[in-house]
Amino acid sequence: MDGQRQISVYQFKVLTILFSLGSTLLVISSGLADELKQDAWLGAALGTLGGLALVALYNALAGRFPDKTLTELSTYLLGRTVGRMFMLAYLFFNFYSAAALIWYVGNFLTTNLFIETPRPVLMILYAAVMLYGTHLGLGALARSAETSVLIFMFALVIVMLSLLPEAQTGNLLPAMEAGPGPLSRASFTFLSFAYFPWVSLLMIYPKHVNRPEACGKALYTSVLSSGAILTAVTALTVMVLGPDRTSIELYPTYNLTMKISIGHFFERIEALFVLLWLLAIFYQAVLIYYAAVMGLAQMIRVDQYRSLNLPMGLCLVPFALLIYPNVGYEQAWDYKVWPVFSLTFALWPAVLLLVAAVRGRGAKRHAKNGR
């Protein structure tokens, strides 16, 4: 991902949609149903509104500093020492997130498809694909996403339409039964999976988008599109599996596709859903890993990030096996710790905006100084 490469607004929008779906598509229905039962879809809908507020924050930062990445801006506003402290924390956040996504892939595949295959083997294979995608560059990744999103959406529509005969609207009743406490917790959890990781995209936006001033509307469209998909998938999962079974399944949307049977001919297409999920999580993992590599490159002042790609990548799988010793630990972390952990980074742009306002720095001053 050459630092000079620029991507179009449409390419960035496609990447953000796939990024949001990523890991969220496979697991979020379970957590929402566990908290809200039949109102799980409502948690996803309200979480989408929170995503719109987060986009407004990021757009405000991008509009004020259109020529800097998040790490560059932190150093510019807070000084070298404090800025480097943030860069180190931000590096850890992104590296942790990338390793966690590799663990999810390995655990899912060994649990459902390749039961006899050791988990580290599958994780190594997926990590190798990630590293190759990172090496090819941002331009190649964005161009591939333009084609991939069409395939993804077409296949997803087929899967959802095929499940409609199995759906029972009665599983969504009684509606609006969840209280404000469970609803707010579920929406916050949804936000932490779908939109808090967007802070990683601030290593691309606005600096590496060719028309950053046009990205505001594109990002709102991305939130609404991904939120609508996740809300629809959550509602469909509850209608087909029921709220109780949805809440106890580790991968409810995967089990959902096993219900597809049309004329005893069109059935057992869960492999199609697996390909969809692996495709979406690939873009999410590569973009997050890119943020980690670029953060390290800027921190140690290395011009070419590719020289760090392989050395950092070799640490991904061992680190992933270290952070999640088992599924129980992963579930506890994801639903109890991750939301607060990711929030601290998701709201960092608000801190930078406050500092910029106090110090009077922004786009106007940049123009005045000829920067």
Short mmCIF file of C-alpha atoms in Angstrom, two decimals:
data_model
loop_
_atom_site.label_atom_id
_atom_site.label_comp_id
_atom_site.label_asym_id
_atom_site.label_seq_id
_atom_site.Cartn_x
_atom_site.Cartn_y
_atom_site.Cartn_z
CA MET A 1 0.00 0.00 0.00
CA ASP A 2 2.11 2.76 -1.35
CA GLY A 3 1.71 5.90 0.67
CA GLN A 4 1.32 7.89 -2.60
CA ARG A 5 -1.54 5.74 -3.90
CA GLN A 6 -4.93 7.43 -4.03
CA ILE A 7 -8.24 5.57 -4.16
CA SER A 8 -11.58 6.85 -5.36
CA VAL A 9 -14.52 7.77 -3.15
CA TYR A 10 -16.51 4.80 -4.47
CA GLN A 11 -13.66 2.41 -3.73
CA PHE A 12 -13.40 3.76 -0.20
CA LYS A 13 -17.15 3.35 0.29
CA VAL A 14 -16.99 -0.26 -0.86
CA LEU A 15 -14.09 -0.98 1.47
CA THR A 16 -15.92 0.52 4.46
CA ILE A 17 -19.04 -1.56 3.79
CA LEU A 18 -17.07 -4.80 3.61
CA PHE A 19 -15.05 -3.69 6.63
CA SER A 20 -18.19 -3.22 8.72
CA LEU A 21 -19.66 -6.59 7.77
CA GLY A 22 -16.43 -8.55 8.38
CA SER A 23 -16.54 -10.39 11.69
CA THR A 24 -19.84 -8.72 12.67
CA LEU A 25 -21.88 -10.64 10.11
CA LEU A 26 -21.08 -14.01 11.62
CA VAL A 27 -21.31 -13.49 15.37
CA ILE A 28 -23.28 -10.38 16.33
CA SER A 29 -26.73 -11.99 16.13
CA SER A 30 -25.87 -14.26 19.06
CA GLY A 31 -24.84 -11.44 21.38
CA LEU A 32 -27.84 -9.30 20.47
CA ALA A 33 -30.29 -12.18 20.96
CA ASP A 34 -28.71 -13.07 24.29
CA GLU A 35 -29.40 -9.53 25.53
CA LEU A 36 -32.64 -8.66 23.73
CA LYS A 37 -34.18 -12.00 22.65
CA GLN A 38 -36.73 -11.29 19.90
CA ASP A 39 -35.79 -7.59 19.82
CA ALA A 40 -32.24 -8.36 18.67
CA TRP A 41 -32.85 -6.56 15.37
CA LEU A 42 -33.69 -3.39 17.29
CA GLY A 43 -30.24 -3.39 18.92
CA ALA A 44 -28.65 -3.51 15.46
CA ALA A 45 -30.88 -0.69 14.19
CA LEU A 46 -30.08 1.61 17.11
CA GLY A 47 -26.40 0.71 16.88
CA THR A 48 -26.48 1.89 13.27
CA LEU A 49 -27.67 5.31 14.46
CA GLY A 50 -24.64 5.40 16.76
CA GLY A 51 -22.49 4.66 13.74
CA LEU A 52 -23.86 7.77 12.05
CA ALA A 53 -22.76 9.87 15.03
CA LEU A 54 -19.30 8.34 14.85
CA VAL A 55 -19.05 9.19 11.15
CA ALA A 56 -19.97 12.79 11.91
CA LEU A 57 -17.01 12.91 14.32
CA TYR A 58 -14.58 11.43 11.81
CA ASN A 59 -15.80 13.73 9.05
CA ALA A 60 -15.24 16.75 11.28
CA LEU A 61 -11.64 15.66 11.90
CA ALA A 62 -11.03 14.90 8.21
CA GLY A 63 -12.45 18.25 7.16
CA ARG A 64 -10.15 20.09 9.54
CA PHE A 65 -7.00 18.12 8.67
CA PRO A 66 -7.41 16.66 5.16
CA ASP A 67 -3.70 15.98 4.62
CA LYS A 68 -2.79 13.86 7.65
CA THR A 69 -3.31 10.34 8.91
CA LEU A 70 -4.43 9.78 12.49
CA THR A 71 -0.91 9.06 13.77
CA GLU A 72 0.58 12.05 11.96
CA LEU A 73 -2.13 14.26 13.36
CA SER A 74 -1.56 13.01 16.91
CA THR A 75 2.11 13.94 16.71
CA TYR A 76 1.30 17.28 15.06
CA LEU A 77 -1.19 18.33 17.76
CA LEU A 78 0.24 16.71 20.88
CA GLY A 79 3.97 16.81 20.27
CA ARG A 80 6.46 14.06 19.60
CA THR A 81 6.43 12.41 23.04
CA VAL A 82 2.67 12.19 23.62
CA GLY A 83 2.08 11.54 19.93
CA ARG A 84 4.45 8.58 19.92
CA MET A 85 2.77 7.18 23.03
CA PHE A 86 -0.53 7.21 21.16
CA MET A 87 1.11 5.73 18.07
CA LEU A 88 2.39 2.83 20.15
CA ALA A 89 -1.05 2.23 21.70
CA TYR A 90 -2.73 2.56 18.30
CA LEU A 91 -0.23 0.10 16.84
CA PHE A 92 -1.09 -2.41 19.56
CA PHE A 93 -4.84 -1.91 19.05
CA ASN A 94 -4.63 -2.62 15.33
CA PHE A 95 -2.18 -5.49 15.67
CA TYR A 96 -4.38 -7.04 18.36
CA SER A 97 -7.48 -6.64 16.20
CA ALA A 98 -5.80 -8.23 13.16
CA ALA A 99 -4.60 -11.17 15.24
CA ALA A 100 -8.07 -11.60 16.73
CA LEU A 101 -9.62 -11.78 13.25
CA ILE A 102 -7.16 -14.50 12.27
CA TRP A 103 -8.14 -16.41 15.40
CA TYR A 104 -11.83 -16.09 14.49
CA VAL A 105 -11.16 -17.54 11.05
CA GLY A 106 -9.14 -20.44 12.42
CA ASN A 107 -11.66 -21.25 15.15
CA PHE A 108 -14.64 -21.09 12.80
CA LEU A 109 -13.05 -23.31 10.15
CA THR A 110 -11.84 -25.95 12.62
CA THR A 111 -15.20 -25.96 14.41
CA ASN A 112 -17.43 -26.29 11.36
CA LEU A 113 -15.50 -27.42 8.28
CA PHE A 114 -11.97 -28.71 8.79
CA ILE A 115 -12.39 -30.51 12.09
CA GLU A 116 -9.29 -32.70 11.69
CA THR A 117 -7.02 -29.83 10.66
CA PRO A 118 -4.98 -28.14 13.41
CA ARG A 119 -6.16 -24.59 14.00
CA PRO A 120 -2.68 -23.00 13.66
CA VAL A 121 -2.34 -24.42 10.13
CA LEU A 122 -5.49 -22.67 8.94
CA MET A 123 -4.51 -19.49 10.72
CA ILE A 124 -1.10 -19.50 9.04
CA LEU A 125 -2.68 -19.98 5.61
CA TYR A 126 -5.11 -17.12 6.13
CA ALA A 127 -2.38 -14.88 7.52
CA ALA A 128 -0.30 -15.57 4.41
CA VAL A 129 -3.17 -14.38 2.22
CA MET A 130 -3.47 -11.26 4.38
CA LEU A 131 0.21 -10.47 4.03
CA TYR A 132 0.06 -10.94 0.28
CA GLY A 133 -2.91 -8.60 0.03
CA THR A 134 -1.07 -6.02 2.13
CA HIS A 135 2.00 -6.33 -0.08
CA LEU A 136 0.02 -5.75 -3.28
CA GLY A 137 -1.02 -2.34 -2.10
CA LEU A 138 -4.02 -0.18 -1.40
CA GLY A 139 -4.78 0.38 -5.09
CA ALA A 140 -4.96 -3.33 -5.88
CA LEU A 141 -7.06 -3.99 -2.78
CA ALA A 142 -9.51 -1.21 -3.66
CA ARG A 143 -9.89 -2.41 -7.26
CA SER A 144 -10.53 -5.98 -6.16
CA ALA A 145 -13.13 -4.74 -3.66
CA GLU A 146 -15.10 -3.11 -6.49
CA THR A 147 -15.63 -6.53 -8.04
CA SER A 148 -15.91 -8.46 -4.78
CA VAL A 149 -18.71 -6.32 -3.39
CA LEU A 150 -20.95 -7.13 -6.38
CA ILE A 151 -20.40 -10.86 -5.92
CA PHE A 152 -20.89 -10.50 -2.18
CA MET A 153 -24.18 -8.62 -2.43
CA PHE A 154 -25.58 -10.89 -5.13
CA ALA A 155 -24.81 -14.05 -3.17
CA LEU A 156 -26.08 -12.53 0.09
CA VAL A 157 -29.42 -11.65 -1.53
CA ILE A 158 -29.75 -15.21 -2.81
CA VAL A 159 -29.09 -16.63 0.65
CA MET A 160 -31.57 -14.29 2.34
CA LEU A 161 -34.33 -14.87 -0.23
CA SER A 162 -33.82 -18.63 0.08
CA LEU A 163 -34.44 -18.39 3.82
CA LEU A 164 -37.73 -16.50 3.59
CA PRO A 165 -39.85 -19.70 3.37
CA GLU A 166 -38.38 -20.79 6.74
CA ALA A 167 -38.96 -17.44 8.45
CA GLN A 168 -41.66 -17.14 11.12
CA THR A 169 -42.61 -13.59 11.98
CA GLY A 170 -44.06 -14.82 15.25
CA ASN A 171 -40.50 -15.25 16.55
CA LEU A 172 -40.21 -11.45 16.57
CA LEU A 173 -43.15 -11.08 18.97
CA PRO A 174 -43.81 -9.57 21.44
CA ALA A 175 -42.01 -6.57 19.93
CA MET A 176 -40.37 -3.73 21.85
CA GLU A 177 -40.29 -5.77 25.06
CA ALA A 178 -36.67 -5.02 25.94
CA GLY A 179 -36.05 -2.30 28.48
CA PRO A 180 -33.74 0.67 28.02
CA GLY A 181 -30.88 -0.98 29.93
CA PRO A 182 -30.55 -4.14 27.81
CA LEU A 183 -31.22 -2.12 24.66
CA SER A 184 -28.43 0.34 25.34
CA ARG A 185 -25.97 -2.44 26.22
CA ALA A 186 -26.81 -4.40 23.08
CA SER A 187 -26.53 -1.32 20.86
CA PHE A 188 -23.18 -0.47 22.42
CA THR A 189 -21.93 -4.01 21.76
CA PHE A 190 -23.10 -3.79 18.15
CA LEU A 191 -21.28 -0.47 17.75
CA SER A 192 -18.07 -1.95 19.13
CA PHE A 193 -18.11 -4.75 16.55
CA ALA A 194 -19.36 -2.88 13.49
CA TYR A 195 -18.14 0.72 13.76
CA PHE A 196 -15.61 1.34 16.54
CA PRO A 197 -12.92 -0.44 14.46
CA TRP A 198 -13.43 2.25 11.80
CA VAL A 199 -10.78 4.23 13.64
CA SER A 200 -8.30 2.05 11.74
CA LEU A 201 -9.56 3.56 8.49
CA LEU A 202 -8.26 6.97 9.54
CA MET A 203 -4.87 5.77 8.30
CA ILE A 204 -6.42 5.93 4.81
CA TYR A 205 -9.10 8.58 5.09
CA PRO A 206 -8.81 11.42 4.23
CA LYS A 207 -5.16 11.49 3.12
CA HIS A 208 -5.28 8.65 0.59
CA VAL A 209 -8.72 9.32 -0.92
CA ASN A 210 -8.60 11.40 -4.09
CA ARG A 211 -11.60 13.57 -3.16
CA PRO A 212 -11.80 13.61 0.64
CA GLU A 213 -14.36 16.41 0.62
CA ALA A 214 -16.82 14.03 -1.07
CA CYS A 215 -16.31 11.22 1.42
CA GLY A 216 -18.76 12.51 4.01
CA LYS A 217 -21.86 11.40 2.15
CA ALA A 218 -20.15 8.14 1.14
CA LEU A 219 -19.41 7.25 4.76
CA TYR A 220 -23.01 7.91 5.82
CA THR A 221 -24.13 5.68 2.95
CA SER A 222 -21.71 2.97 4.12
CA VAL A 223 -23.10 3.05 7.66
CA LEU A 224 -26.71 2.90 6.49
CA SER A 225 -25.97 0.13 3.99
CA SER A 226 -24.00 -2.09 6.35
CA GLY A 227 -26.42 -1.36 9.20
CA ALA A 228 -29.41 -2.31 7.06
CA ILE A 229 -27.73 -5.57 6.05
CA LEU A 230 -26.79 -6.49 9.61
CA THR A 231 -30.25 -5.56 10.93
CA ALA A 232 -31.94 -7.65 8.23
CA VAL A 233 -29.64 -10.62 8.82
CA THR A 234 -30.23 -10.42 12.59
CA ALA A 235 -34.01 -10.27 12.16
CA LEU A 236 -33.95 -13.15 9.69
CA THR A 237 -31.80 -15.25 12.03
CA VAL A 238 -34.25 -14.75 14.89
CA MET A 239 -37.24 -15.50 12.63
CA VAL A 240 -35.72 -18.75 11.38
CA LEU A 241 -33.86 -20.10 14.42
CA GLY A 242 -35.87 -18.42 17.16
CA PRO A 243 -34.44 -16.07 19.81
CA ASP A 244 -33.42 -18.81 22.26
CA ARG A 245 -31.42 -20.87 19.80
CA THR A 246 -29.90 -17.75 18.24
CA SER A 247 -28.60 -16.65 21.65
CA ILE A 248 -26.80 -19.93 22.36
CA GLU A 249 -25.27 -20.54 18.92
CA LEU A 250 -21.63 -19.54 18.53
CA TYR A 251 -22.10 -18.83 14.81
CA PRO A 252 -25.87 -18.38 14.34
CA THR A 253 -25.80 -17.04 10.78
CA TYR A 254 -23.80 -20.05 9.62
CA ASN A 255 -26.31 -22.41 11.22
CA LEU A 256 -29.02 -20.32 9.62
CA THR A 257 -27.90 -21.28 6.10
CA MET A 258 -28.24 -24.96 6.96
CA LYS A 259 -32.00 -24.41 7.01
CA ILE A 260 -32.12 -23.64 3.29
CA SER A 261 -33.93 -26.37 1.37
CA ILE A 262 -35.93 -25.58 -1.75
CA GLY A 263 -37.46 -28.59 -3.47
CA HIS A 264 -34.84 -30.85 -1.90
CA PHE A 265 -32.58 -29.58 -4.67
CA PHE A 266 -31.28 -26.16 -3.67
CA GLU A 267 -29.82 -26.94 -0.24
CA ARG A 268 -26.60 -27.34 1.74
CA ILE A 269 -25.25 -24.03 0.48
CA GLU A 270 -23.63 -23.05 3.77
CA ALA A 271 -20.28 -23.18 1.98
CA LEU A 272 -21.48 -20.17 -0.02
CA PHE A 273 -22.01 -18.23 3.19
CA VAL A 274 -18.56 -19.24 4.41
CA LEU A 275 -17.03 -17.80 1.24
CA LEU A 276 -18.99 -14.58 1.73
CA TRP A 277 -17.78 -14.22 5.28
CA LEU A 278 -14.17 -15.05 4.45
CA LEU A 279 -14.30 -12.45 1.69
CA ALA A 280 -15.65 -9.70 3.95
CA ILE A 281 -13.34 -10.45 6.85
CA PHE A 282 -10.35 -10.50 4.47
CA TYR A 283 -10.80 -6.82 3.67
CA GLN A 284 -11.38 -5.96 7.30
CA ALA A 285 -8.28 -7.84 8.44
CA VAL A 286 -6.02 -6.41 5.72
CA LEU A 287 -7.09 -2.81 6.37
CA ILE A 288 -6.60 -3.18 10.12
CA TYR A 289 -3.23 -4.83 9.62
CA TYR A 290 -2.26 -2.07 7.21
CA ALA A 291 -3.00 0.49 9.93
CA ALA A 292 -0.69 -1.42 12.28
CA VAL A 293 2.14 -1.67 9.75
CA MET A 294 1.85 1.97 8.70
CA GLY A 295 1.70 3.07 12.32
CA LEU A 296 4.97 1.26 13.04
CA ALA A 297 6.57 2.61 9.85
CA GLN A 298 5.71 6.18 10.81
CA MET A 299 6.82 5.68 14.39
CA ILE A 300 10.30 4.40 13.47
CA ARG A 301 10.46 6.57 10.32
CA VAL A 302 10.65 3.87 7.68
CA ASP A 303 9.75 5.10 4.19
CA GLN A 304 8.56 1.78 2.76
CA TYR A 305 6.05 -0.09 4.91
CA ARG A 306 6.59 -3.28 2.87
CA SER A 307 9.90 -3.89 4.64
CA LEU A 308 7.92 -4.33 7.86
CA ASN A 309 5.10 -6.39 6.39
CA LEU A 310 6.67 -9.84 6.72
CA PRO A 311 8.43 -9.36 10.09
CA MET A 312 5.22 -8.14 11.72
CA GLY A 313 3.18 -10.79 9.94
CA LEU A 314 5.28 -13.59 11.38
CA CYS A 315 4.13 -12.51 14.83
CA LEU A 316 0.41 -12.52 14.04
CA VAL A 317 -0.42 -16.20 14.50
CA PRO A 318 1.63 -16.74 17.71
CA PHE A 319 0.08 -13.60 19.17
CA ALA A 320 -3.42 -14.74 18.16
CA LEU A 321 -2.91 -18.08 19.92
CA LEU A 322 -1.67 -16.22 22.98
CA ILE A 323 -4.54 -13.72 23.37
CA TYR A 324 -7.34 -16.31 23.05
CA PRO A 325 -6.44 -19.56 24.81
CA ASN A 326 -9.97 -20.95 24.33
CA VAL A 327 -13.48 -20.09 23.12
CA GLY A 328 -14.79 -19.27 26.59
CA TYR A 329 -12.07 -16.68 27.12
CA GLU A 330 -12.72 -15.20 23.68
CA GLN A 331 -16.46 -14.87 24.37
CA ALA A 332 -15.87 -13.20 27.73
CA TRP A 333 -13.37 -10.74 26.23
CA ASP A 334 -15.52 -9.89 23.20
CA TYR A 335 -18.65 -9.04 25.15
CA LYS A 336 -17.24 -7.67 28.40
CA VAL A 337 -13.88 -6.07 27.60
CA TRP A 338 -13.75 -5.34 23.88
CA PRO A 339 -16.56 -2.72 23.79
CA VAL A 340 -14.79 -0.50 26.35
CA PHE A 341 -11.33 -1.24 24.97
CA SER A 342 -12.33 -0.26 21.42
CA LEU A 343 -14.25 2.81 22.62
CA THR A 344 -11.06 4.40 23.98
CA PHE A 345 -9.61 4.44 20.46
CA ALA A 346 -12.84 5.16 18.59
CA LEU A 347 -13.26 8.44 20.49
CA TRP A 348 -9.63 9.53 20.14
CA PRO A 349 -10.54 11.84 17.21
CA ALA A 350 -12.79 13.75 19.61
CA VAL A 351 -9.76 14.43 21.83
CA LEU A 352 -7.78 15.63 18.82
CA LEU A 353 -10.60 17.92 17.72
CA LEU A 354 -10.74 19.43 21.19
CA VAL A 355 -6.98 20.02 21.23
CA ALA A 356 -7.12 21.52 17.74
CA ALA A 357 -9.89 23.89 18.81
CA VAL A 358 -7.93 25.01 21.86
CA ARG A 359 -4.72 25.50 19.88
CA GLY A 360 -6.51 27.04 16.90
CA ARG A 361 -5.11 24.63 14.39
CA GLY A 362 -6.88 23.37 11.33
CA ALA A 363 -7.35 23.60 7.59
CA LYS A 364 -7.52 27.38 7.50
CA ARG A 365 -4.21 27.76 9.28
CA HIS A 366 -2.65 25.19 6.96
CA ALA A 367 -3.77 27.21 3.96
CA LYS A 368 -2.47 30.44 5.45
CA ASN A 369 0.96 29.01 6.07
CA GLY A 370 1.09 27.40 2.67
CA ARG A 371 1.29 23.92 4.08
#
